[in-house]
Short mmCIF file of C-alpha atoms in Angstrom, two decimals:
data_model
loop_
_atom_site.label_atom_id
_atom_site.label_comp_id
_atom_site.label_asym_id
_atom_site.label_seq_id
_atom_site.Cartn_x
_atom_site.Cartn_y
_atom_site.Cartn_z
CA MET A 1 85.64 89.04 101.48
CA ARG A 2 86.26 85.19 103.47
CA SER A 3 87.79 84.34 106.51
CA LEU A 4 91.74 83.60 106.58
CA SER A 5 93.31 79.90 107.27
CA ALA A 6 95.36 79.20 110.02
CA SER A 7 98.61 79.03 108.14
CA GLU A 8 97.79 82.41 106.34
CA LEU A 9 97.08 84.46 109.91
CA LEU A 10 100.28 82.96 110.92
CA ASN A 11 102.22 84.54 108.02
CA ILE A 12 100.10 88.02 108.28
CA TRP A 13 101.71 87.89 112.07
CA GLU A 14 105.21 86.48 111.25
CA TRP A 15 105.25 89.61 109.06
CA GLY A 16 103.39 92.33 111.03
CA ARG A 17 105.03 92.06 113.99
CA ASN A 18 107.41 95.03 112.92
CA GLN A 19 105.12 96.44 110.91
CA PRO A 20 102.94 99.64 112.07
CA SER A 21 99.38 99.31 112.87
CA TYR A 22 97.81 100.50 109.03
CA SER A 23 99.91 98.16 107.27
CA ARG A 24 98.84 94.98 109.21
CA ALA A 25 95.04 96.35 108.61
CA ILE A 26 96.01 96.79 104.89
CA ARG A 27 97.71 93.12 105.09
CA LEU A 28 94.81 91.74 106.57
CA LEU A 29 92.05 92.80 104.24
CA ALA A 30 94.55 92.34 101.11
CA THR A 31 94.75 88.06 102.04
CA ALA A 32 90.82 88.59 102.89
CA CYS A 33 90.19 89.93 99.78
CA PRO A 34 92.37 88.63 96.93
CA GLU A 35 89.82 89.83 94.64
CA THR A 36 90.45 93.73 95.85
CA SER A 37 93.54 95.35 94.66
CA ILE A 38 95.65 97.37 97.65
CA ASP A 39 95.10 100.89 95.92
CA LYS A 40 90.95 100.08 96.65
CA LEU A 41 91.50 98.80 100.00
CA THR A 42 94.17 101.89 101.40
CA GLN A 43 91.37 104.67 99.52
CA LEU A 44 88.35 103.26 102.05
CA SER A 45 87.68 105.33 104.87
CA LEU A 46 88.63 104.46 108.66
CA GLY A 47 85.17 103.48 108.87
CA GLN A 48 84.80 100.99 105.89
CA ARG A 49 88.27 99.64 106.57
CA ASP A 50 87.23 99.03 110.50
CA ALA A 51 84.00 97.87 109.49
CA MET A 52 85.53 95.03 107.71
CA LEU A 53 87.90 94.56 109.86
CA LEU A 54 85.64 94.12 112.57
CA THR A 55 83.63 91.37 110.62
CA LEU A 56 87.15 89.40 109.20
CA ARG A 57 87.96 89.64 113.43
CA GLU A 58 83.70 88.06 114.24
CA TRP A 59 84.62 84.80 111.20
CA ILE A 60 88.41 84.28 112.98
CA PHE A 61 87.34 83.91 116.85
CA GLY A 62 83.50 85.24 117.00
CA SER A 63 81.65 87.62 118.04
CA GLN A 64 82.30 87.60 122.12
CA LEU A 65 84.84 91.27 122.69
CA VAL A 66 86.59 90.82 125.55
CA SER A 67 88.87 94.17 126.98
CA GLN A 68 90.80 95.48 129.38
CA VAL A 69 90.88 99.01 130.40
CA THR A 70 92.71 100.98 133.86
CA CYS A 71 90.04 103.19 135.18
CA PRO A 72 91.74 106.86 135.10
CA SER A 73 89.86 108.07 138.83
CA CYS A 74 91.04 105.01 140.92
CA GLY A 75 93.57 102.92 138.97
CA GLU A 76 91.48 99.76 138.80
CA ASP A 77 91.85 97.68 136.14
CA LEU A 78 88.11 96.37 134.51
CA GLU A 79 87.41 93.88 131.96
CA LEU A 80 85.10 94.48 129.76
CA ASN A 81 83.17 92.11 127.63
CA PHE A 82 81.08 92.99 124.59
CA ASP A 83 79.49 91.45 121.32
CA VAL A 84 80.72 92.53 117.96
CA ALA A 85 76.96 93.95 117.08
CA ASP A 86 77.73 96.52 119.68
CA MET A 87 80.67 97.98 118.06
CA ARG A 88 79.01 98.34 114.17
CA VAL A 89 77.39 101.65 114.16
CA ALA A 90 75.85 101.22 111.33
CA SER A 91 75.72 99.41 107.67
CA LEU A 92 78.62 100.75 105.22
CA SER A 93 79.02 100.59 101.93
CA LEU A 94 82.23 99.28 100.44
CA GLU A 95 82.55 101.84 97.68
CA PRO A 96 84.62 104.88 98.42
CA VAL A 97 82.72 108.59 98.52
CA GLU A 98 84.74 110.85 96.60
CA LYS A 99 83.80 114.44 97.91
CA TYR A 100 81.98 115.56 100.90
CA SER A 101 80.20 119.43 100.88
CA LEU A 102 80.03 121.41 103.97
CA GLU A 103 78.34 125.07 104.43
CA LEU A 104 79.14 127.23 107.03
CA ALA A 105 77.97 130.90 106.60
CA ASP A 106 79.56 132.12 103.76
CA TYR A 107 81.70 129.45 103.80
CA GLU A 108 81.63 126.44 101.75
CA VAL A 109 84.47 123.94 101.84
CA SER A 110 84.91 120.42 100.04
CA PHE A 111 86.70 117.38 101.27
CA ARG A 112 87.10 113.59 101.61
CA LEU A 113 87.27 111.40 104.85
CA PRO A 114 90.60 109.68 105.92
CA ASN A 115 91.86 106.58 104.75
CA SER A 116 95.09 104.50 105.53
CA LEU A 117 97.29 106.81 102.93
CA ASP A 118 96.89 109.49 105.35
CA LEU A 119 97.57 107.63 108.08
CA MET A 120 100.86 106.28 105.78
CA ALA A 121 101.67 110.62 105.53
CA ILE A 122 101.34 111.51 108.91
CA ALA A 123 103.04 108.66 110.73
CA GLU A 124 106.30 110.90 110.87
CA HIS A 125 104.51 113.33 112.53
CA LYS A 126 104.82 113.13 116.28
CA GLN A 127 103.38 116.03 116.99
CA LEU A 128 99.57 115.78 117.38
CA ASP A 129 98.51 118.97 116.06
CA ILE A 130 100.99 118.97 113.05
CA ALA A 131 99.52 115.55 112.47
CA GLN A 132 96.37 117.01 111.96
CA GLU A 133 97.28 119.93 109.95
CA VAL A 134 98.64 117.64 107.70
CA LEU A 135 95.90 115.01 107.37
CA LEU A 136 93.54 118.14 106.49
CA GLU A 137 95.81 119.64 104.12
CA ARG A 138 95.41 116.10 102.27
CA CYS A 139 91.84 115.51 102.61
CA ILE A 140 90.46 119.25 102.42
CA LEU A 141 90.14 119.26 98.83
CA GLY A 142 88.70 123.00 98.34
CA ALA A 143 87.54 125.86 100.38
CA ALA A 144 86.12 129.58 99.52
CA CYS A 145 84.70 132.61 101.11
CA ASN A 146 81.28 134.17 99.37
CA GLY A 147 82.88 132.75 96.00
CA LYS A 148 86.41 133.27 96.89
CA LEU A 149 88.77 130.34 96.94
CA LEU A 150 90.49 130.16 100.59
CA PRO A 151 94.32 128.70 101.15
CA LEU A 152 93.87 125.64 104.40
CA ASP A 153 95.55 128.48 106.38
CA GLN A 154 92.89 131.52 105.96
CA LEU A 155 90.29 129.14 107.28
CA PRO A 156 89.00 129.94 110.63
CA SER A 157 88.82 127.38 113.06
CA HIS A 158 84.89 127.10 113.63
CA VAL A 159 84.95 126.26 110.46
CA ILE A 160 87.44 123.68 110.07
CA ASP A 161 86.01 122.21 113.50
CA ALA A 162 82.79 121.96 111.45
CA VAL A 163 84.60 120.32 109.15
CA ILE A 164 86.09 117.68 111.40
CA ALA A 165 82.84 117.02 112.76
CA GLN A 166 81.16 116.46 109.72
CA MET A 167 83.97 113.85 108.91
CA ALA A 168 83.52 112.09 111.83
CA GLN A 169 78.92 111.87 111.22
CA ALA A 170 80.21 110.86 107.79
CA ASP A 171 82.67 108.02 108.84
CA PRO A 172 81.00 106.77 112.32
CA GLN A 173 82.58 103.21 112.24
CA ALA A 174 85.91 105.18 112.72
CA ASN A 175 85.73 106.46 116.18
CA VAL A 176 83.39 104.15 118.12
CA PRO A 177 83.25 105.07 121.95
CA LEU A 178 82.82 102.50 124.73
CA ASP A 179 80.46 103.73 128.01
CA VAL A 180 82.82 102.54 130.64
CA SER A 181 81.25 102.64 134.27
CA CYS A 182 84.13 101.57 136.98
CA PRO A 183 82.30 99.55 139.91
CA ALA A 184 85.04 100.62 142.38
CA CYS A 185 85.33 104.27 142.24
CA ASN A 186 82.14 104.65 139.75
CA HIS A 187 83.65 106.79 137.51
CA GLN A 188 82.54 106.64 134.48
CA TRP A 189 84.08 107.90 131.12
CA GLN A 190 83.93 107.35 127.04
CA SER A 191 87.24 104.83 126.03
CA LEU A 192 87.43 104.62 122.27
CA PHE A 193 87.47 100.95 120.67
CA ASP A 194 90.40 100.60 117.94
CA ILE A 195 89.72 97.40 116.17
CA VAL A 196 92.95 97.25 114.39
CA SER A 197 95.25 97.28 118.19
CA PHE A 198 92.28 95.10 119.76
CA PHE A 199 92.31 92.31 116.71
CA TRP A 200 96.27 92.31 116.53
CA ALA A 201 96.63 91.35 120.10
CA GLU A 202 94.52 88.99 119.63
CA ILE A 203 96.14 87.13 116.78
CA ASN A 204 99.53 88.16 118.43
CA ALA A 205 98.21 85.45 121.64
CA TRP A 206 96.62 83.08 119.07
CA ALA A 207 100.09 83.32 116.86
CA PHE A 208 102.33 82.28 120.44
CA ARG A 209 99.75 79.45 121.67
CA VAL A 210 99.29 77.71 118.22
CA LEU A 211 102.95 78.02 117.84
CA ARG A 212 103.49 76.05 120.87
CA GLU A 213 100.73 73.83 120.35
CA VAL A 214 102.49 72.50 117.11
CA HIS A 215 105.98 72.44 118.79
CA ILE A 216 103.97 69.81 120.90
CA LEU A 217 102.38 67.88 118.09
CA ALA A 218 105.47 67.78 115.76
CA SER A 219 107.72 66.85 118.64
CA ALA A 220 105.37 64.30 119.74
CA TYR A 221 104.43 62.48 116.19
CA GLY A 222 106.92 64.39 113.65
CA TRP A 223 104.01 66.17 111.98
CA ARG A 224 104.69 69.18 109.49
CA GLU A 225 103.46 72.21 110.63
CA ALA A 226 101.64 72.59 107.73
CA ASP A 227 99.79 69.06 108.64
CA ILE A 228 99.30 70.53 111.75
CA LEU A 229 97.59 74.29 111.15
CA ALA A 230 95.51 72.46 108.70
CA MET A 231 94.15 70.69 111.51
CA SER A 232 90.38 71.98 112.71
CA PRO A 233 91.03 73.79 116.09
CA ARG A 234 89.26 70.75 118.15
CA ARG A 235 91.18 68.26 116.30
CA ARG A 236 94.33 69.77 117.31
CA GLN A 237 93.43 70.07 120.90
CA LEU A 238 92.03 65.94 120.98
CA TYR A 239 95.64 65.13 119.81
CA LEU A 240 97.44 67.41 122.63
CA GLU A 241 95.24 65.74 124.70
CA MET A 242 96.52 62.47 124.02
CA VAL A 243 100.24 63.64 124.54
CA VAL A 244 99.68 65.05 127.53
CA GLY A 245 97.76 62.04 128.97
CA ARG A 246 100.48 59.60 128.21
#
């Protein structure tokens, strides 16, 4: 994997403005990993995908992360500052594990971890319970009780809950909790960190800022967009200061 140029990032942003988050994630990784097939990228677990996106985000925007949340108790807006290292829960292999197994009393279940293809498959289901059912149907590869094969709808709820818990344990980067405390009312809660949404929000703000810079410099000097984007951010800023100081 490599970092992305300003031109590549701007092209991805333009393409992805009306795309779902899972498509944006794969497009970012596909551009950063030209040697890796789309099939392999979409079959990575969500934790593997997010670990790669976290690294890519660090290469492009640096290690510091700034986010805003609203306290669910008093409505206070809070600014959170943390480091990329704080969001890395483990060092993950990028080779997909095809099958996991769970044994619970008389039950045996084999399953795989959710991936981007699964997100695409459940996107049309707006009800959470139906989406979860479809996701489990795709990810549970087989189930048996006392050696007798069982369909998914005959698995008891405590076994399904155990499968979900083991999925989360096997792929921790897919669900990274943030411990938040409100200084205004002392309320404490956990908020999940979504690298895809966070990264895209940063890309969106960056793109509008860069397009304004391109407009100013192109208007002042007649330069092409490609030439302006090829400049380092520092050099671009220096030229902007010269234009403003005229």
